[in-house]
């Protein structure tokens, strides 16, 4: 086991020993500056919009529809409240954008709600925020992919039976792109994002100049879901519509979570990306809501609201299919937002000893590859579990992000109260109002979707937090045993004993003993013998050959009643260590390394068996000597 826990500020740092808490390493306005050589693997503001905004952008395909489907229960009278509810959501969006813009400045190392909660609300609360974001990111991948495939199978029904395989294929594609780096994913998804945004904005602009719908062909023959007879709209219905429409706000936090992925000055670039995301999302949401009222749209079964609006604005022609295709592609690729934000968040959790340190490692393209692979693996399990059905996953979606929103807003209120810059009261009031709205939305969404599967999130959140705590305790115990933060004893030389497992005479045996005599004061060549007649003959032959060879090292025979190899050797090593308590025992395991990879399948893997047994039963150092077999070896 390799654990790097000794450098301040690294993944292995134990909190409280050295370094600073997240959010205090750099002044708020400096950003995170990468080395010049690595800057090309980081995002510009435009690339950040493509890599980290797909989730939020794609939500315009289902956000307005979620509002309409709730209000439709109150009939045409209820539909009249679509624009007011959307304006309320847009106001909340503005609050969130302003808040996360400040989060980016205050916490340029990323982490969003987790970083804010960790500094201002305590470690336990920060873990709740982190767990909620992890759940939301994982579910976003599954929901986005299944929604995109649902759009595809709606156009081509014959593919419906293969939807799970199509979902997994898209997931593999998005994962492969992200393993090449966040910049590569931004470049790959820049065109689909631009096409989608341009088509939605064009649809809104064209729709403003229409006196009525150009076409209703897409809705023809489909049953309306509009309720009848309602003359009033209650506050509970409006609240449910507001909470349902808030699904359009998922992904707003992704930029703040992934600030280190931007080029220097990272904080300022991320802030510009956050504002651009909020502006585009707000314009599209309000514009679509206006068109819903302008065309007196009625929700129908089997046809999305966005499809009806495209039909009404453009007519049932090429432009209509461009909107549908762009929506399908962007929904499928919206999973990329999670791949941009979650690995960075997991890296911060690993740095704070709440996740295995392997998640903090970066590849040469600034990629948290282990986080990417973990996200893809869990998402694949969800896709298989749900059978590629969006409706199975949607009830679980968006709850986690509202919890994160609320904790982040509350944390920023405490931030303003503690810092007290000019105008802090107005900023704190804004964040407090946002916390009230997002908190109410979280409660309403959880309550209304609890029986449909939201209870899984309620159960999963505390389980994740317990897991974080257990990992943290394990690292704390390791840190205490390693005496991190304290000056260690001066190194000293001890007697070195080297044990070399031997099964026969060869060039490999000679090299192993040569290396052992170079490493240790005393060398012990050990062979395991068995009582069977054929094994006894082989042992006697090895003893005769050894005496004729006279390598200057005694051959020690360890008897085993079974054909076990690892246990007898580890038992000998343990007894040797007990009889020489002040000595350092090393087990040098000689192994051949074939010239071709496939030839490794021909090996008997004895070295791995011995290494596993010695590691499990003793504290000896394990050294594996590789003898490379090349094509010109004689």
XYZ file of C-alpha atoms in Angstrom:
634
model
C 0.000 0.000 0.000
C 1.447 3.341 -1.019
C 0.283 6.376 0.944
C 1.735 9.838 0.389
C 0.770 11.675 3.548
C 3.810 13.707 4.348
C 3.611 16.904 2.264
C 1.529 19.888 3.374
C -1.226 20.712 0.943
C -1.149 17.366 -0.803
C -3.815 14.702 -0.895
C -2.233 13.041 2.089
C -2.354 16.000 4.456
C -4.054 15.383 7.765
C -6.186 18.418 8.654
C -4.655 20.437 11.420
C -1.050 19.423 10.835
C 0.089 21.783 8.111
C -1.300 23.872 5.303
C -4.563 25.755 5.398
C -8.230 24.921 5.186
C -9.858 25.044 1.756
C -10.747 28.542 0.738
C -7.816 30.252 2.506
C -4.830 29.350 0.351
C -5.079 32.299 -2.047
C -6.614 35.778 -2.052
C -10.153 35.702 -3.476
C -9.351 37.741 -6.584
C -6.223 35.980 -7.768
C -7.681 32.728 -9.116
C -5.794 29.474 -9.412
C -2.762 29.790 -11.637
C -1.460 26.750 -13.422
C 2.061 26.291 -14.719
C 2.461 27.690 -18.207
C 3.031 24.259 -19.664
C -0.257 22.935 -18.307
C -2.389 25.952 -19.224
C -3.173 24.544 -22.652
C -4.984 21.685 -20.925
C -7.261 24.146 -19.117
C -10.408 25.957 -20.220
C -11.056 29.373 -21.659
C -14.350 31.078 -20.746
C -15.963 29.952 -24.014
C -14.694 26.392 -23.644
C -15.923 26.376 -20.056
C -19.383 27.313 -21.299
C -19.344 24.292 -23.611
C -17.804 21.844 -21.146
C -19.647 22.803 -17.947
C -23.000 24.247 -19.042
C -24.502 21.392 -21.029
C -26.608 20.213 -18.088
C -28.058 23.669 -17.486
C -28.556 24.395 -21.194
C -30.265 21.082 -21.838
C -32.649 21.698 -18.934
C -34.657 24.118 -21.087
C -35.897 20.982 -22.851
C -37.626 19.715 -19.699
C -37.777 22.688 -17.280
C -40.666 24.595 -18.947
C -42.427 21.304 -19.636
C -42.263 20.410 -15.942
C -44.010 23.702 -15.099
C -46.683 23.233 -17.770
C -47.486 19.668 -16.740
C -48.138 20.758 -13.136
C -50.210 23.836 -14.054
C -52.186 21.878 -16.663
C -54.049 20.199 -13.812
C -55.828 23.545 -13.264
C -56.850 23.820 -16.910
C -56.422 26.873 -19.134
C -56.645 29.140 -16.083
C -53.641 27.415 -14.561
C -51.656 27.678 -17.789
C -51.879 31.448 -17.463
C -49.452 31.265 -14.542
C -46.645 29.750 -16.645
C -44.890 33.075 -17.184
C -45.131 34.263 -13.526
C -43.733 30.951 -12.279
C -40.941 31.109 -14.865
C -40.104 34.676 -13.866
C -39.832 33.519 -10.246
C -37.438 30.768 -11.336
C -35.469 33.282 -13.416
C -35.227 35.515 -10.344
C -33.893 32.579 -8.346
C -31.471 31.876 -11.195
C -30.189 35.454 -10.959
C -29.724 35.021 -7.203
C -27.830 31.765 -7.717
C -25.600 33.199 -10.448
C -24.745 36.213 -8.283
C -24.082 33.921 -5.333
C -21.900 31.456 -7.223
C -19.998 34.335 -8.768
C -19.032 35.303 -5.234
C -18.321 31.674 -4.369
C -15.875 31.494 -7.273
C -14.048 34.571 -6.019
C -13.937 33.393 -2.397
C -13.069 29.762 -3.190
C -10.922 29.696 -6.355
C -9.736 26.147 -5.630
C -13.245 24.923 -6.528
C -15.648 22.766 -4.616
C -18.660 25.103 -4.651
C -21.136 24.238 -1.902
C -18.656 21.809 -0.311
C -15.933 24.440 0.032
C -18.358 27.087 1.362
C -19.950 24.723 3.880
C -16.584 23.391 5.044
C -15.354 26.850 5.960
C -18.537 28.423 7.316
C -20.872 25.610 8.386
C -18.539 22.929 9.704
C -17.087 19.681 8.436
C -20.203 17.534 8.920
C -22.412 19.989 7.011
C -19.848 20.213 4.227
C -19.993 16.434 3.869
C -23.775 16.614 3.458
C -23.243 19.197 0.700
C -20.616 16.998 -0.952
C -22.809 13.896 -0.750
C -25.755 15.767 -2.280
C -23.600 17.024 -5.143
C -22.158 13.560 -5.804
C -25.654 12.060 -6.006
C -26.844 14.853 -8.266
C -23.874 14.552 -10.606
C -24.229 10.786 -10.937
C -27.977 11.035 -11.552
C -27.410 13.845 -14.045
C -25.317 11.523 -16.188
C -27.987 8.821 -16.174
C -30.911 11.221 -16.716
C -29.169 13.143 -19.503
C -28.153 10.040 -21.426
C -31.551 8.354 -21.087
C -33.376 11.566 -22.055
C -31.256 11.935 -25.172
C -31.825 8.322 -26.142
C -35.564 8.764 -25.476
C -35.607 11.565 -28.034
C -33.810 9.283 -30.485
C -36.156 6.340 -29.961
C -39.143 8.675 -30.324
C -37.951 9.478 -33.832
C -36.913 5.894 -34.565
C -39.207 3.541 -32.562
C -37.473 0.439 -33.904
C -34.464 1.295 -31.680
C -36.502 1.244 -28.474
C -35.547 -2.322 -27.600
C -31.836 -1.452 -27.821
C -32.028 1.701 -25.683
C -29.832 0.334 -22.863
C -26.998 -0.514 -25.258
C -27.337 2.876 -26.953
C -27.183 4.566 -23.527
C -24.026 2.648 -22.633
C -22.485 3.477 -26.011
C -23.053 7.201 -25.486
C -21.643 6.938 -21.961
C -18.495 5.258 -23.290
C -18.113 8.033 -25.878
C -18.453 10.853 -23.337
C -16.093 9.053 -20.925
C -13.455 8.517 -23.612
C -13.524 12.201 -24.581
C -13.175 13.302 -20.963
C -10.271 10.934 -20.331
C -8.397 12.934 -22.953
C -8.884 16.117 -20.942
C -11.479 18.739 -20.123
C -10.271 20.938 -22.995
C -10.782 18.089 -25.460
C -14.350 17.603 -24.210
C -15.010 21.339 -24.540
C -13.793 21.351 -28.130
C -15.824 18.267 -29.002
C -19.061 19.648 -27.537
C -18.681 23.314 -28.530
C -20.492 22.914 -31.862
C -23.500 20.953 -30.491
C -23.890 23.529 -27.716
C -23.734 26.441 -30.161
C -26.255 24.806 -32.520
C -28.707 24.148 -29.679
C -28.488 27.645 -28.173
C -28.742 29.285 -31.613
C -31.767 27.187 -32.568
C -33.616 27.928 -29.309
C -32.903 31.663 -29.521
C -33.919 31.722 -33.186
C -37.142 29.913 -32.305
C -37.910 32.478 -29.593
C -37.185 35.462 -31.858
C -39.207 34.073 -34.766
C -42.053 33.165 -32.423
C -42.303 36.754 -31.174
C -43.248 37.860 -34.693
C -45.934 35.219 -35.143
C -49.566 36.113 -34.554
C -50.359 32.432 -34.051
C -48.815 29.006 -34.478
C -47.571 28.244 -37.984
C -48.215 24.541 -37.543
C -49.706 22.152 -34.996
C -48.839 19.005 -36.907
C -46.699 17.548 -34.138
C -49.592 17.653 -31.640
C -52.261 16.496 -34.070
C -53.926 13.271 -33.042
C -52.487 13.318 -29.508
C -54.695 13.516 -26.433
C -54.509 16.738 -24.413
C -53.524 16.498 -20.740
C -55.162 19.840 -19.892
C -57.511 19.703 -16.902
C -61.044 21.097 -17.052
C -63.361 23.032 -14.770
C -60.743 24.723 -12.558
C -61.319 28.429 -11.886
C -58.702 29.054 -9.185
C -55.073 28.174 -8.710
C -53.958 27.429 -5.168
C -50.658 28.341 -3.573
C -49.707 24.662 -3.242
C -50.084 24.109 -6.993
C -47.951 27.171 -7.734
C -45.341 25.963 -5.270
C -45.291 22.528 -6.889
C -44.954 24.132 -10.338
C -42.103 26.301 -9.067
C -40.329 23.301 -7.527
C -40.826 21.249 -10.697
C -39.494 24.048 -12.889
C -36.442 24.452 -10.691
C -35.103 21.310 -12.369
C -33.973 23.804 -15.012
C -31.464 25.156 -12.496
C -29.450 21.957 -12.206
C -25.941 22.514 -13.466
C -25.689 26.157 -12.382
C -23.224 25.118 -9.671
C -20.913 23.179 -12.001
C -18.722 26.158 -12.913
C -18.021 26.985 -9.257
C -17.146 23.348 -8.581
C -14.564 23.210 -11.379
C -12.721 26.553 -11.123
C -9.259 24.877 -11.209
C -10.095 23.582 -14.697
C -9.922 27.139 -16.125
C -6.866 28.943 -17.424
C -5.316 31.663 -15.300
C -6.739 33.923 -14.052
C -9.085 31.009 -13.323
C -11.492 32.838 -10.999
C -12.216 35.668 -13.431
C -12.696 33.293 -16.364
C -15.044 31.130 -14.297
C -17.035 34.193 -13.215
C -17.517 35.257 -16.827
C -18.622 31.733 -17.709
C -21.120 31.683 -14.802
C -22.653 35.007 -15.861
C -22.872 33.954 -19.512
C -24.518 30.682 -18.482
C -27.077 32.472 -16.306
C -27.875 35.041 -18.987
C -28.375 32.477 -21.757
C -30.408 30.147 -19.547
C -32.605 32.962 -18.258
C -33.305 34.343 -21.738
C -34.204 30.911 -23.083
C -36.484 30.022 -20.156
C -38.374 33.318 -20.226
C -38.566 33.322 -24.024
C -40.029 29.805 -24.133
C -42.509 30.706 -21.408
C -43.690 33.741 -23.362
C -44.183 31.579 -26.447
C -46.225 29.058 -24.439
C -48.655 31.829 -23.525
C -48.551 33.466 -26.953
C -49.480 30.253 -28.766
C -51.925 29.101 -26.026
C -50.067 25.810 -25.959
C -51.744 22.775 -24.447
C -49.620 19.848 -23.253
C -50.357 16.598 -25.064
C -49.296 13.010 -24.506
C -46.263 11.808 -26.421
C -45.067 15.199 -27.698
C -42.720 17.507 -25.805
C -43.541 21.151 -25.198
C -40.327 22.142 -26.972
C -41.386 20.211 -30.074
C -44.745 21.972 -30.118
C -43.064 25.367 -29.788
C -40.667 24.595 -32.642
C -43.639 23.510 -34.728
C -45.524 26.695 -33.909
C -42.588 29.021 -34.606
C -40.910 27.438 -37.620
C -43.554 25.138 -39.038
C -43.140 21.421 -39.593
C -40.095 21.755 -41.832
C -36.301 21.480 -41.733
C -35.922 24.005 -38.891
C -38.268 21.922 -36.738
C -36.090 18.828 -37.183
C -32.904 20.830 -36.527
C -34.322 21.854 -33.131
C -35.296 18.276 -32.342
C -31.953 16.846 -33.403
C -29.989 19.530 -31.525
C -32.085 18.863 -28.413
C -31.498 15.144 -28.670
C -27.727 15.555 -29.035
C -27.381 18.097 -26.252
C -29.493 16.055 -23.839
C -27.284 13.043 -24.460
C -24.110 15.094 -24.035
C -25.340 17.024 -20.977
C -23.675 14.289 -18.932
C -20.409 16.081 -19.687
C -21.203 18.661 -16.992
C -20.842 15.948 -14.359
C -17.550 14.784 -15.855
C -16.267 18.359 -15.588
C -17.396 19.021 -12.010
C -17.518 15.779 -10.029
C -13.874 14.611 -10.475
C -12.670 17.997 -9.202
C -15.006 17.766 -6.190
C -13.823 14.215 -5.495
C -10.244 15.461 -5.707
C -10.973 18.042 -2.989
C -12.643 15.400 -0.818
C -9.608 13.155 -1.272
C -7.305 16.026 -0.335
C -9.311 16.451 2.873
C -9.072 12.689 3.567
C -12.762 11.942 2.996
C -12.183 9.834 -0.123
C -9.301 7.553 -1.154
C -6.267 9.616 -2.155
C -6.233 8.070 -5.608
C -9.070 10.455 -6.578
C -6.749 13.434 -6.039
C -4.232 12.206 -8.624
C -4.124 13.948 -12.005
C -2.957 12.662 -15.350
C -0.673 14.710 -17.601
C -3.707 16.378 -19.241
C -4.949 17.700 -15.896
C -7.548 14.914 -15.743
C -8.740 13.265 -12.522
C -8.927 9.956 -14.353
C -9.957 7.865 -11.379
C -12.878 10.210 -10.729
C -13.920 10.041 -14.384
C -13.796 6.243 -14.423
C -15.679 5.962 -11.116
C -18.421 8.295 -12.356
C -18.757 6.345 -15.600
C -18.921 3.004 -13.769
C -21.629 4.056 -11.298
C -23.623 5.747 -14.068
C -23.454 2.591 -16.165
C -24.901 0.600 -13.263
C -27.743 3.121 -12.967
C -28.460 2.896 -16.693
C -28.642 -0.888 -16.538
C -30.726 -0.801 -13.337
C -33.236 1.657 -14.834
C -33.403 -0.162 -18.155
C -32.607 3.114 -19.930
C -35.919 4.611 -18.745
C -35.816 8.331 -17.897
C -39.005 8.231 -15.812
C -37.397 5.762 -13.402
C -34.573 8.203 -12.664
C -36.271 11.621 -12.779
C -37.906 11.339 -9.311
C -34.386 11.002 -7.861
C -33.052 13.945 -9.811
C -32.558 17.538 -8.603
C -33.087 16.834 -4.874
C -29.374 16.728 -4.210
C -28.646 19.934 -6.064
C -31.273 21.851 -4.053
C -29.664 20.661 -0.830
C -26.319 21.893 -2.146
C -27.854 25.218 -3.238
C -29.365 25.783 0.201
C -26.219 24.965 2.153
C -24.128 27.126 -0.165
C -26.475 30.104 0.263
C -26.541 29.737 4.062
C -22.754 29.474 4.083
C -22.418 32.651 2.032
C -24.678 34.496 4.493
C -22.210 33.587 7.229
C -19.363 34.560 4.911
C -20.748 38.079 4.485
C -21.473 38.359 8.193
C -17.910 37.391 9.025
C -16.148 39.459 6.355
C -18.520 42.458 6.427
C -17.336 44.228 3.261
C -19.125 47.287 1.898
C -22.764 46.434 1.136
C -22.565 43.138 3.006
C -26.107 43.424 4.386
C -27.666 43.540 0.922
C -25.535 40.611 -0.230
C -26.386 38.588 2.854
C -30.082 39.360 2.383
C -29.875 38.202 -1.215
C -28.217 34.931 -0.228
C -30.661 34.457 2.630
C -33.600 34.904 0.293
C -32.037 32.414 -2.107
C -31.555 29.912 0.736
C -35.213 30.279 1.660
C -36.352 29.628 -1.917
C -34.041 26.693 -2.608
C -34.745 25.185 0.811
C -38.487 25.358 0.185
C -37.979 23.805 -3.252
C -35.934 20.964 -1.765
C -38.668 20.205 0.774
C -41.467 20.352 -1.810
C -39.630 18.199 -4.376
C -38.701 15.612 -1.757
C -42.236 15.497 -0.342
C -43.966 15.235 -3.723
C -41.541 12.659 -5.127
C -40.859 10.673 -1.937
C -43.054 7.697 -2.804
C -41.784 7.675 -6.410
C -38.216 6.940 -5.387
C -36.951 10.108 -3.715
C -36.683 8.121 -0.477
C -33.582 6.498 -1.969
C -31.833 9.880 -1.923
C -32.952 10.493 1.656
C -31.353 7.163 2.604
C -28.263 7.513 0.408
C -27.236 10.942 1.719
C -26.500 9.867 5.321
C -24.862 6.645 4.092
C -22.429 8.647 1.979
C -21.666 10.965 4.891
C -20.989 7.946 7.139
C -18.657 6.585 4.456
C -16.771 9.896 4.288
C -16.378 9.900 8.065
C -15.093 6.330 8.149
C -12.481 7.056 5.486
C -11.430 10.185 7.378
C -10.992 8.233 10.621
C -8.885 5.647 8.806
C -6.562 8.313 7.406
C -6.386 10.008 10.806
C -5.279 6.746 12.417
C -2.657 6.252 9.702
C -1.442 9.819 10.239
C -1.123 9.242 13.991
C 0.852 6.041 13.454
C 3.143 7.863 11.010
C 3.497 10.742 13.503
C 2.701 13.353 10.885
C 3.390 16.886 12.041
C 6.133 15.755 14.410
C 9.912 15.589 13.912
C 10.773 11.878 13.457
C 13.745 10.066 14.946
C 17.014 10.334 13.079
C 17.520 7.457 10.609
C 19.967 4.745 11.660
C 21.514 1.733 10.042
C 20.337 -1.689 11.191
C 21.503 -5.155 10.285
C 19.996 -6.281 6.993
C 18.781 -9.842 6.398
C 17.717 -10.821 2.867
C 15.625 -13.915 2.148
C 15.624 -15.249 -1.423
C 12.998 -17.889 -2.368
C 14.632 -20.553 -4.576
C 13.012 -23.333 -6.617
C 15.944 -24.303 -8.881
C 19.294 -23.247 -10.305
C 19.335 -20.798 -13.210
C 20.732 -17.480 -14.326
C 17.803 -15.886 -12.493
C 18.935 -17.542 -9.220
C 22.465 -16.219 -9.701
C 21.298 -12.657 -10.325
C 18.946 -12.806 -7.345
C 21.730 -13.910 -4.965
C 24.071 -11.271 -6.400
C 21.484 -8.563 -5.733
C 20.753 -9.971 -2.262
C 24.438 -9.951 -1.248
C 24.624 -6.334 -2.424
C 21.609 -5.398 -0.281
C 22.096 -7.344 2.929
C 24.588 -8.326 5.570
C 23.297 -11.906 5.615
C 21.553 -13.770 2.796
C 19.268 -16.803 3.229
C 18.315 -18.905 0.211
C 15.082 -20.708 1.098
C 13.374 -23.535 -0.759
C 10.070 -25.167 0.181
C 10.050 -28.990 0.127
C 7.161 -31.459 0.235
C 7.127 -35.064 1.582
C 5.904 -36.712 -1.641
C 8.487 -39.014 -3.339
C 8.803 -37.008 -6.566
C 9.193 -33.722 -4.649
C 11.764 -35.326 -2.334
C 13.836 -36.387 -5.338
C 13.717 -32.876 -6.770
C 14.804 -31.407 -3.414
C 17.752 -33.820 -3.171
C 18.816 -32.966 -6.723
C 18.669 -29.232 -5.911
C 20.792 -29.813 -2.775
C 23.474 -31.727 -4.735
C 23.594 -29.094 -7.464
C 23.798 -26.341 -4.838
C 26.771 -27.975 -3.122
C 28.562 -28.330 -6.465
C 27.779 -24.708 -7.366
C 28.999 -23.329 -3.988
C 27.480 -19.801 -4.276
C 28.636 -18.867 -0.772
C 25.024 -18.817 0.505
C 23.518 -21.637 2.554
C 20.428 -23.337 1.136
C 17.707 -23.622 3.777
C 14.931 -26.165 3.332
C 11.478 -25.401 4.758
C 9.176 -28.412 4.865
C 5.462 -28.123 4.046
C 2.946 -30.938 4.501
C 0.796 -29.429 1.746
C 1.797 -27.959 -1.568
C 1.375 -24.467 -0.164
C 4.217 -22.086 -1.048
C 3.318 -18.720 0.474
C 2.520 -19.761 4.063
C 5.732 -21.758 4.722
C 7.878 -18.900 3.406
C 6.005 -16.231 5.378
C 6.253 -18.412 8.500
C 10.038 -18.685 8.062
C 10.331 -14.911 7.529
C 8.246 -14.245 10.654
C 10.452 -16.551 12.796
C 13.602 -14.933 11.355
C 12.312 -11.476 12.286
C 11.449 -12.657 15.806
C 14.916 -14.104 16.345
C 16.570 -10.902 15.075
C 14.358 -8.112 16.470
C 16.844 -5.343 15.651
C 17.372 -6.406 12.035
C 15.563 -5.366 8.871
C 14.287 -8.380 6.959
C 13.871 -8.119 3.186
C 12.354 -10.762 0.934
C 13.816 -10.556 -2.572
C 11.558 -12.377 -5.050
C 13.199 -13.131 -8.428
C 10.812 -13.109 -11.416
C 11.106 -13.290 -15.174
C 9.483 -10.657 -17.391
C 8.809 -12.030 -20.877
C 9.439 -9.989 -24.001
C 5.777 -10.067 -25.031
C 2.739 -9.245 -22.921
C 0.795 -12.366 -23.885
C 3.663 -14.563 -22.656
C 2.966 -13.418 -19.069
C -0.029 -15.725 -19.156
C 2.438 -18.622 -19.322
C 4.002 -17.782 -15.955
C 3.073 -19.672 -12.779
C 2.624 -16.453 -10.714
C 4.634 -17.904 -7.791
C 6.150 -14.482 -7.126
C 2.724 -12.929 -6.604
C 1.687 -15.762 -4.272
C 4.812 -15.333 -2.137
C 4.545 -11.526 -2.101
C 0.898 -11.674 -1.005
C 1.617 -14.115 1.824
C 4.650 -12.177 3.124
C 2.773 -8.853 2.976
C -0.190 -10.347 4.800
C 1.684 -12.150 7.597
C 4.877 -10.138 8.194
C 6.352 -6.627 8.238
C 9.237 -7.591 5.943
C 10.221 -5.412 3.006
C 9.267 -7.000 -0.306
C 11.602 -6.529 -3.246
C 10.713 -8.045 -6.634
C 13.693 -8.534 -8.930
C 12.690 -8.440 -12.617
C 14.796 -10.431 -15.096
C 13.803 -9.097 -18.511
C 13.858 -11.663 -21.300
C 14.581 -9.967 -24.615
C 14.786 -11.455 -28.088
C 18.600 -11.379 -28.095
C 19.035 -12.979 -24.625
C 21.408 -15.928 -24.784
